[in-house]
Structure formats: structure tokens, C-alpha cells
mmCIF file with all atom_site columns, C-alpha atoms in Angstrom:
data_model
loop_
_atom_site.group_PDB
_atom_site.id
_atom_site.type_symbol
_atom_site.label_atom_id
_atom_site.label_alt_id
_atom_site.label_comp_id
_atom_site.label_asym_id
_atom_site.label_entity_id
_atom_site.label_seq_id
_atom_site.pdbx_PDB_ins_code
_atom_site.Cartn_x
_atom_site.Cartn_y
_atom_site.Cartn_z
_atom_site.occupancy
_atom_site.B_iso_or_equiv
_atom_site.pdbx_formal_charge
_atom_site.auth_seq_id
_atom_site.auth_comp_id
_atom_site.auth_asym_id
_atom_site.auth_atom_id
_atom_site.pdbx_PDB_model_num
ATOM 1   C CA . MET A 1 1   ? 38.412  -7.308  -26.469 1.00 44.00 ? 1   MET A CA 1
ATOM 2   C CA . THR A 1 2   ? 36.636  -10.431 -28.224 1.00 41.00 ? 2   THR A CA 1
ATOM 3   C CA . THR A 1 3   ? 36.039  -10.407 -31.611 1.00 43.00 ? 3   THR A CA 1
ATOM 4   C CA . ASN A 1 4   ? 34.063  -12.466 -34.064 1.00 44.00 ? 4   ASN A CA 1
ATOM 5   C CA . THR A 1 5   ? 33.978  -14.934 -36.845 1.00 46.00 ? 5   THR A CA 1
ATOM 6   C CA . GLY A 1 6   ? 35.282  -12.074 -39.234 1.00 45.00 ? 6   GLY A CA 1
ATOM 7   C CA . GLY A 1 7   ? 37.834  -10.281 -37.168 1.00 45.00 ? 7   GLY A CA 1
ATOM 8   C CA . GLU A 1 8   ? 35.627  -7.221  -36.426 1.00 45.00 ? 8   GLU A CA 1
ATOM 9   C CA . ASP A 1 9   ? 35.212  -6.377  -32.922 1.00 45.00 ? 9   ASP A CA 1
ATOM 10  C CA . ALA A 1 10  ? 31.920  -7.699  -31.211 1.00 45.00 ? 10  ALA A CA 1
ATOM 11  C CA . ALA A 1 11  ? 30.080  -4.848  -30.324 1.00 46.00 ? 11  ALA A CA 1
ATOM 12  C CA . GLU A 1 12  ? 27.763  -5.213  -26.676 1.00 44.00 ? 12  GLU A CA 1
ATOM 13  C CA . PRO A 1 13  ? 24.550  -4.811  -28.285 1.00 43.00 ? 13  PRO A CA 1
ATOM 14  C CA . LYS A 1 14  ? 23.003  -1.253  -26.776 1.00 47.00 ? 14  LYS A CA 1
ATOM 15  C CA . LYS A 1 15  ? 20.153  -1.850  -24.036 1.00 47.00 ? 15  LYS A CA 1
ATOM 16  C CA . GLN A 1 16  ? 17.076  0.188   -24.854 1.00 48.00 ? 16  GLN A CA 1
ATOM 17  C CA . GLU A 1 17  ? 15.781  1.901   -22.328 1.00 53.00 ? 17  GLU A CA 1
ATOM 18  C CA . LEU A 1 18  ? 11.996  2.131   -21.623 1.00 49.00 ? 18  LEU A CA 1
ATOM 19  C CA . ASN A 1 19  ? 9.563   4.464   -20.400 1.00 50.00 ? 19  ASN A CA 1
ATOM 20  C CA . GLY A 1 20  ? 7.007   3.199   -17.903 1.00 50.00 ? 20  GLY A CA 1
ATOM 21  C CA . ALA A 1 21  ? 4.513   2.234   -20.956 1.00 46.00 ? 21  ALA A CA 1
ATOM 22  C CA . GLY A 1 22  ? 6.987   -0.263  -22.000 1.00 48.00 ? 22  GLY A CA 1
ATOM 23  C CA . GLU A 1 23  ? 8.106   2.139   -24.670 1.00 48.00 ? 23  GLU A CA 1
ATOM 24  C CA . PRO A 1 24  ? 11.353  3.656   -26.009 1.00 47.00 ? 24  PRO A CA 1
ATOM 25  C CA . THR A 1 25  ? 12.560  6.512   -24.209 1.00 50.00 ? 25  THR A CA 1
ATOM 26  C CA . ASP A 1 26  ? 15.042  9.267   -26.374 1.00 51.00 ? 26  ASP A CA 1
ATOM 27  C CA . GLY A 1 27  ? 13.201  8.716   -29.662 1.00 46.00 ? 27  GLY A CA 1
ATOM 28  C CA . GLN A 1 28  ? 14.904  5.709   -30.250 1.00 44.00 ? 28  GLN A CA 1
ATOM 29  C CA . ALA A 1 29  ? 12.290  2.858   -32.221 1.00 42.00 ? 29  ALA A CA 1
ATOM 30  C CA . ALA A 1 30  ? 10.752  0.308   -30.661 1.00 41.00 ? 30  ALA A CA 1
ATOM 31  C CA . SER A 1 31  ? 12.200  -3.269  -31.832 1.00 38.00 ? 31  SER A CA 1
ATOM 32  C CA . PRO A 1 32  ? 10.491  -5.650  -34.311 1.00 37.00 ? 32  PRO A CA 1
ATOM 33  C CA . ALA A 1 33  ? 9.659   -7.999  -31.169 1.00 39.00 ? 33  ALA A CA 1
ATOM 34  C CA . CYS A 1 34  ? 7.923   -4.549  -29.393 1.00 39.00 ? 34  CYS A CA 1
ATOM 35  C CA . SER A 1 35  ? 6.176   -2.873  -32.655 1.00 41.00 ? 35  SER A CA 1
ATOM 36  C CA . ASN A 1 36  ? 2.526   -3.236  -31.606 1.00 49.00 ? 36  ASN A CA 1
ATOM 37  C CA . ASP A 1 37  ? 0.615   -3.388  -28.768 1.00 52.00 ? 37  ASP A CA 1
ATOM 38  C CA . SER A 1 38  ? -0.033  -7.350  -28.063 1.00 51.00 ? 38  SER A CA 1
ATOM 39  C CA . SER A 1 39  ? 3.089   -8.633  -28.844 1.00 53.00 ? 39  SER A CA 1
ATOM 40  C CA . ARG A 1 40  ? 4.916   -5.372  -26.685 1.00 52.00 ? 40  ARG A CA 1
ATOM 41  C CA . SER A 1 41  ? 2.274   -6.940  -23.839 1.00 50.00 ? 41  SER A CA 1
ATOM 42  C CA . THR A 1 42  ? 3.744   -10.123 -24.320 1.00 56.00 ? 42  THR A CA 1
ATOM 43  C CA . SER A 1 43  ? 7.209   -9.006  -24.009 1.00 57.00 ? 43  SER A CA 1
ATOM 44  C CA . ILE A 1 44  ? 6.546   -6.645  -20.607 1.00 54.00 ? 44  ILE A CA 1
ATOM 45  C CA . THR A 1 45  ? 3.953   -10.233 -19.094 1.00 54.00 ? 45  THR A CA 1
ATOM 46  C CA . ALA A 1 46  ? 7.108   -12.670 -19.794 1.00 60.00 ? 46  ALA A CA 1
ATOM 47  C CA . ALA A 1 47  ? 9.970   -10.180 -18.386 1.00 56.00 ? 47  ALA A CA 1
ATOM 48  C CA . VAL A 1 48  ? 7.817   -9.389  -15.044 1.00 55.00 ? 48  VAL A CA 1
ATOM 49  C CA . GLY A 1 49  ? 6.636   -13.087 -14.881 1.00 57.00 ? 49  GLY A CA 1
ATOM 50  C CA . ASP A 1 50  ? 10.773  -13.997 -15.015 1.00 58.00 ? 50  ASP A CA 1
ATOM 51  C CA . ALA A 1 51  ? 11.235  -11.441 -12.376 1.00 56.00 ? 51  ALA A CA 1
ATOM 52  C CA . LEU A 1 52  ? 8.783   -12.405 -10.168 1.00 54.00 ? 52  LEU A CA 1
ATOM 53  C CA . PRO A 1 53  ? 10.633  -14.099 -7.006  1.00 56.00 ? 53  PRO A CA 1
ATOM 54  C CA . THR A 1 54  ? 8.690   -17.599 -6.095  1.00 58.00 ? 54  THR A CA 1
ATOM 55  C CA . ASP A 1 55  ? 8.515   -17.719 -2.005  1.00 59.00 ? 55  ASP A CA 1
ATOM 56  C CA . HIS A 1 56  ? 7.205   -14.305 -2.303  1.00 56.00 ? 56  HIS A CA 1
ATOM 57  C CA . PRO A 1 57  ? 4.086   -13.176 0.144   1.00 60.00 ? 57  PRO A CA 1
ATOM 58  C CA . PRO A 1 58  ? 1.070   -11.946 -0.906  1.00 80.00 ? 58  PRO A CA 1
ATOM 59  C CA . TYR A 1 59  ? 0.593   -8.340  -1.440  1.00 90.00 ? 59  TYR A CA 1
ATOM 60  C CA . LEU A 1 60  ? -2.335  -6.035  -1.699  1.00 92.00 ? 60  LEU A CA 1
ATOM 61  C CA . LEU A 1 61  ? -2.058  -3.537  -4.165  1.00 94.00 ? 61  LEU A CA 1
ATOM 62  C CA . ILE A 1 62  ? -4.427  -0.034  -4.195  1.00 95.00 ? 62  ILE A CA 1
ATOM 63  C CA . TRP A 1 63  ? -5.349  1.312   -7.203  1.00 96.00 ? 63  TRP A CA 1
ATOM 64  C CA . ASP A 1 64  ? -7.551  3.907   -7.465  1.00 96.00 ? 64  ASP A CA 1
ATOM 65  C CA . TRP A 1 65  ? -10.134 4.772   -10.007 1.00 97.00 ? 65  TRP A CA 1
ATOM 66  C CA . ASP A 1 66  ? -10.245 8.245   -10.800 1.00 95.00 ? 66  ASP A CA 1
ATOM 67  C CA . ASP A 1 67  ? -7.458  9.757   -12.365 1.00 95.00 ? 67  ASP A CA 1
ATOM 68  C CA . THR A 1 68  ? -5.214  6.647   -12.414 1.00 95.00 ? 68  THR A CA 1
ATOM 69  C CA . ILE A 1 69  ? -7.447  3.859   -14.260 1.00 97.00 ? 69  ILE A CA 1
ATOM 70  C CA . PHE A 1 70  ? -9.855  6.166   -15.401 1.00 96.00 ? 70  PHE A CA 1
ATOM 71  C CA . PRO A 1 71  ? -9.851  9.584   -17.350 1.00 95.00 ? 71  PRO A CA 1
ATOM 72  C CA . ARG A 1 72  ? -12.105 11.370  -14.914 1.00 94.00 ? 72  ARG A CA 1
ATOM 73  C CA . SER A 1 73  ? -10.924 14.999  -15.393 1.00 94.00 ? 73  SER A CA 1
ATOM 74  C CA . GLY A 1 74  ? -10.392 14.716  -18.666 1.00 93.00 ? 74  GLY A CA 1
ATOM 75  C CA . LEU A 1 75  ? -13.777 13.692  -19.134 1.00 92.00 ? 75  LEU A CA 1
ATOM 76  C CA . ARG A 1 76  ? -15.449 16.093  -16.817 1.00 91.00 ? 76  ARG A CA 1
ATOM 77  C CA . ARG A 1 77  ? -13.694 19.239  -19.016 1.00 93.00 ? 77  ARG A CA 1
ATOM 78  C CA . LEU A 1 78  ? -14.945 18.152  -21.982 1.00 92.00 ? 78  LEU A CA 1
ATOM 79  C CA . GLN A 1 79  ? -17.863 17.537  -20.020 1.00 92.00 ? 79  GLN A CA 1
ATOM 80  C CA . ILE A 1 80  ? -19.302 14.380  -21.214 1.00 91.00 ? 80  ILE A CA 1
ATOM 81  C CA . ASP A 1 81  ? -21.126 11.938  -18.567 1.00 84.00 ? 81  ASP A CA 1
ATOM 82  C CA . ARG A 1 82  ? -22.159 9.508   -21.021 1.00 87.00 ? 82  ARG A CA 1
ATOM 83  C CA . LEU A 1 83  ? -20.764 7.088   -23.809 1.00 85.00 ? 83  LEU A CA 1
ATOM 84  C CA . SER A 1 84  ? -22.904 8.245   -25.985 1.00 85.00 ? 84  SER A CA 1
ATOM 85  C CA . GLN A 1 85  ? -21.453 11.802  -26.352 1.00 87.00 ? 85  GLN A CA 1
ATOM 86  C CA . LEU A 1 86  ? -17.813 10.213  -27.115 1.00 86.00 ? 86  LEU A CA 1
ATOM 87  C CA . HIS A 1 87  ? -17.505 11.050  -30.765 1.00 90.00 ? 87  HIS A CA 1
ATOM 88  C CA . GLU A 1 88  ? -15.474 8.218   -32.206 1.00 92.00 ? 88  GLU A CA 1
ATOM 89  C CA . GLN A 1 89  ? -11.712 8.774   -31.972 1.00 92.00 ? 89  GLN A CA 1
ATOM 90  C CA . LEU A 1 90  ? -12.258 9.151   -28.265 1.00 92.00 ? 90  LEU A CA 1
ATOM 91  C CA . LEU A 1 91  ? -14.367 5.752   -28.102 1.00 93.00 ? 91  LEU A CA 1
ATOM 92  C CA . ALA A 1 92  ? -11.637 4.308   -29.529 1.00 95.00 ? 92  ALA A CA 1
ATOM 93  C CA . GLU A 1 93  ? -9.625  5.784   -27.437 1.00 95.00 ? 93  GLU A CA 1
ATOM 94  C CA . LEU A 1 94  ? -11.083 5.015   -24.143 1.00 95.00 ? 94  LEU A CA 1
ATOM 95  C CA . ARG A 1 95  ? -10.886 0.979   -25.856 1.00 96.00 ? 95  ARG A CA 1
ATOM 96  C CA . ARG A 1 96  ? -7.410  1.123   -25.748 1.00 97.00 ? 96  ARG A CA 1
ATOM 97  C CA . LEU A 1 97  ? -6.834  2.248   -22.505 1.00 97.00 ? 97  LEU A CA 1
ATOM 98  C CA . GLU A 1 98  ? -9.258  -0.394  -20.872 1.00 98.00 ? 98  GLU A CA 1
ATOM 99  C CA . GLN A 1 99  ? -7.440  -2.937  -22.189 1.00 98.00 ? 99  GLN A CA 1
ATOM 100 C CA . ARG A 1 100 ? -3.727  -1.294  -21.291 1.00 98.00 ? 100 ARG A CA 1
ATOM 101 C CA . ALA A 1 101 ? -5.511  -1.138  -17.799 1.00 98.00 ? 101 ALA A CA 1
ATOM 102 C CA . ILE A 1 102 ? -6.161  -4.883  -18.119 1.00 98.00 ? 102 ILE A CA 1
ATOM 103 C CA . ARG A 1 103 ? -3.203  -5.473  -19.004 1.00 97.00 ? 103 ARG A CA 1
ATOM 104 C CA . VAL A 1 104 ? -1.600  -4.077  -16.312 1.00 97.00 ? 104 VAL A CA 1
ATOM 105 C CA . LEU A 1 105 ? -3.762  -5.468  -13.213 1.00 97.00 ? 105 LEU A CA 1
ATOM 106 C CA . GLU A 1 106 ? -3.185  -8.470  -14.857 1.00 96.00 ? 106 GLU A CA 1
ATOM 107 C CA . VAL A 1 107 ? 0.482   -8.228  -14.518 1.00 94.00 ? 107 VAL A CA 1
ATOM 108 C CA . ALA A 1 108 ? -0.223  -6.346  -10.947 1.00 94.00 ? 108 ALA A CA 1
ATOM 109 C CA . SER A 1 109 ? -2.472  -9.350  -10.222 1.00 93.00 ? 109 SER A CA 1
ATOM 110 C CA . ARG A 1 110 ? 0.296   -11.371 -10.088 1.00 91.00 ? 110 ARG A CA 1
ATOM 111 C CA . PHE A 1 111 ? 1.829   -9.974  -7.115  1.00 90.00 ? 111 PHE A CA 1
ATOM 112 C CA . GLY A 1 112 ? -1.015  -10.599 -4.924  1.00 91.00 ? 112 GLY A CA 1
ATOM 113 C CA . SER A 1 113 ? -4.748  -9.422  -4.227  1.00 93.00 ? 113 SER A CA 1
ATOM 114 C CA . LEU A 1 114 ? -6.361  -6.198  -6.107  1.00 95.00 ? 114 LEU A CA 1
ATOM 115 C CA . VAL A 1 115 ? -8.259  -3.809  -5.309  1.00 95.00 ? 115 VAL A CA 1
ATOM 116 C CA . VAL A 1 116 ? -10.033 -0.670  -6.792  1.00 96.00 ? 116 VAL A CA 1
ATOM 117 C CA . VAL A 1 117 ? -10.968 2.573   -4.657  1.00 96.00 ? 117 VAL A CA 1
ATOM 118 C CA . SER A 1 118 ? -12.647 5.481   -5.016  1.00 95.00 ? 118 SER A CA 1
ATOM 119 C CA . ASN A 1 119 ? -13.225 8.856   -2.923  1.00 94.00 ? 119 ASN A CA 1
ATOM 120 C CA . ALA A 1 120 ? -16.291 9.619   -5.079  1.00 93.00 ? 120 ALA A CA 1
ATOM 121 C CA . THR A 1 121 ? -19.535 7.010   -4.124  1.00 93.00 ? 121 THR A CA 1
ATOM 122 C CA . ARG A 1 122 ? -19.955 3.635   -5.174  1.00 92.00 ? 122 ARG A CA 1
ATOM 123 C CA . HIS A 1 123 ? -22.597 4.263   -7.117  1.00 94.00 ? 123 HIS A CA 1
ATOM 124 C CA . TRP A 1 124 ? -19.825 6.265   -9.081  1.00 93.00 ? 124 TRP A CA 1
ATOM 125 C CA . LEU A 1 125 ? -17.878 3.552   -9.373  1.00 94.00 ? 125 LEU A CA 1
ATOM 126 C CA . ASP A 1 126 ? -19.700 1.027   -10.357 1.00 94.00 ? 126 ASP A CA 1
ATOM 127 C CA . THR A 1 127 ? -21.262 3.453   -12.803 1.00 94.00 ? 127 THR A CA 1
ATOM 128 C CA . SER A 1 128 ? -18.584 4.701   -14.915 1.00 94.00 ? 128 SER A CA 1
ATOM 129 C CA . LEU A 1 129 ? -17.419 1.385   -15.276 1.00 95.00 ? 129 LEU A CA 1
ATOM 130 C CA . GLY A 1 130 ? -20.489 0.078   -16.600 1.00 94.00 ? 130 GLY A CA 1
ATOM 131 C CA . GLU A 1 131 ? -20.988 3.652   -18.508 1.00 93.00 ? 131 GLU A CA 1
ATOM 132 C CA . PHE A 1 132 ? -17.511 3.538   -19.684 1.00 95.00 ? 132 PHE A CA 1
ATOM 133 C CA . MET A 1 133 ? -15.015 -0.095  -19.314 1.00 97.00 ? 133 MET A CA 1
ATOM 134 C CA . PRO A 1 134 ? -18.126 -2.268  -18.982 1.00 97.00 ? 134 PRO A CA 1
ATOM 135 C CA . VAL A 1 135 ? -15.043 -5.149  -20.180 1.00 98.00 ? 135 VAL A CA 1
ATOM 136 C CA . LEU A 1 136 ? -13.232 -4.409  -17.086 1.00 98.00 ? 136 LEU A CA 1
ATOM 137 C CA . GLN A 1 137 ? -15.882 -4.535  -15.382 1.00 97.00 ? 137 GLN A CA 1
ATOM 138 C CA . GLY A 1 138 ? -16.284 -7.885  -15.585 1.00 97.00 ? 138 GLY A CA 1
ATOM 139 C CA . TRP A 1 139 ? -13.256 -8.443  -15.683 1.00 98.00 ? 139 TRP A CA 1
ATOM 140 C CA . LEU A 1 140 ? -12.529 -6.971  -12.325 1.00 97.00 ? 140 LEU A CA 1
ATOM 141 C CA . ARG A 1 141 ? -15.951 -9.489  -11.352 1.00 96.00 ? 141 ARG A CA 1
ATOM 142 C CA . GLU A 1 142 ? -14.746 -12.562 -13.267 1.00 96.00 ? 142 GLU A CA 1
ATOM 143 C CA . ARG A 1 143 ? -11.481 -12.030 -11.075 1.00 95.00 ? 143 ARG A CA 1
ATOM 144 C CA . GLY A 1 144 ? -13.358 -10.848 -7.863  1.00 94.00 ? 144 GLY A CA 1
ATOM 145 C CA . VAL A 1 145 ? -11.255 -7.520  -7.874  1.00 95.00 ? 145 VAL A CA 1
ATOM 146 C CA . ARG A 1 146 ? -12.836 -5.332  -4.708  1.00 94.00 ? 146 ARG A CA 1
ATOM 147 C CA . ARG A 1 147 ? -14.207 -2.109  -5.484  1.00 94.00 ? 147 ARG A CA 1
ATOM 148 C CA . ILE A 1 148 ? -14.221 0.330   -2.290  1.00 93.00 ? 148 ILE A CA 1
ATOM 149 C CA . SER A 1 149 ? -15.015 3.944   -1.548  1.00 91.00 ? 149 SER A CA 1
#
């Protein structure tokens, strides 16, 4: 047992469990360092960067477009096929989703090459990217990420 200078037992800091989105599980409060999306993104990126082996072989990471990156079924259920049909709150949610997708893909790109695939036509893939997630479309183009359908 170790003691601190005050003579009290020094407790091990409790490790916080995170879910797949990097958020605390079981109702635990987020630490101040992770209180907003940008600082959480920085924390996740730093943690993943430190965990990467320096000599890893290049990997091919395949990302499904429909209902993995893009909420196709949800928009279909709402009968939305054009950006102009989205109300303000849903548009804001879609923009947040787009930014999170970019952050996830940025981290994934450190492991190797990215490919975005869809079972739908190439026209659907390009049109839905351009209509609903134009910032992501630009990000994919700038990095030469292939889109396959």
C-alpha cells in the first residue's frame, strides 16, 4: 500500500470505460478533457496514433456507404430524397454525422488505404454524397479515396 503526503491511502484512478463513439458508458460523466466533440476527437486521435505500430503493413480498409456511413434507411423511412426536404434539426444532425464520418475516416486512413463501397449504383453513391454530404465528398476526392459500386 502506498500513501500520499497527507498519510491517506493513495487510490488507483478509476479507468473510464468508453463505448464505440468514445463516450463514457454506464452513465459516467465525460471528463473535462472530453467535454466537446473537438477535444474528444483530439483525444481519440492521439490515443490511436500512439497505439499504431510504426512498421505496420499497408491495409485496405473497406467502408460501406449505405447505413454505415450514410443513413440511407433512415432517410428512406422519412421519405427524404433531397436535401431541401430536411427540416433544420435533421439537417444539423446530418452535418454532425458528416463531420464525425470524416474524423473516423481520418483516423482509419492512418492504418492504410480507404475504399467506400455501395451495393447501389455508382450514380447513387456519387449523387447521395454530393446532395447530402458534400464536405465528405470533397474530403474523399482530396485524398483520392476510391468509391466502388
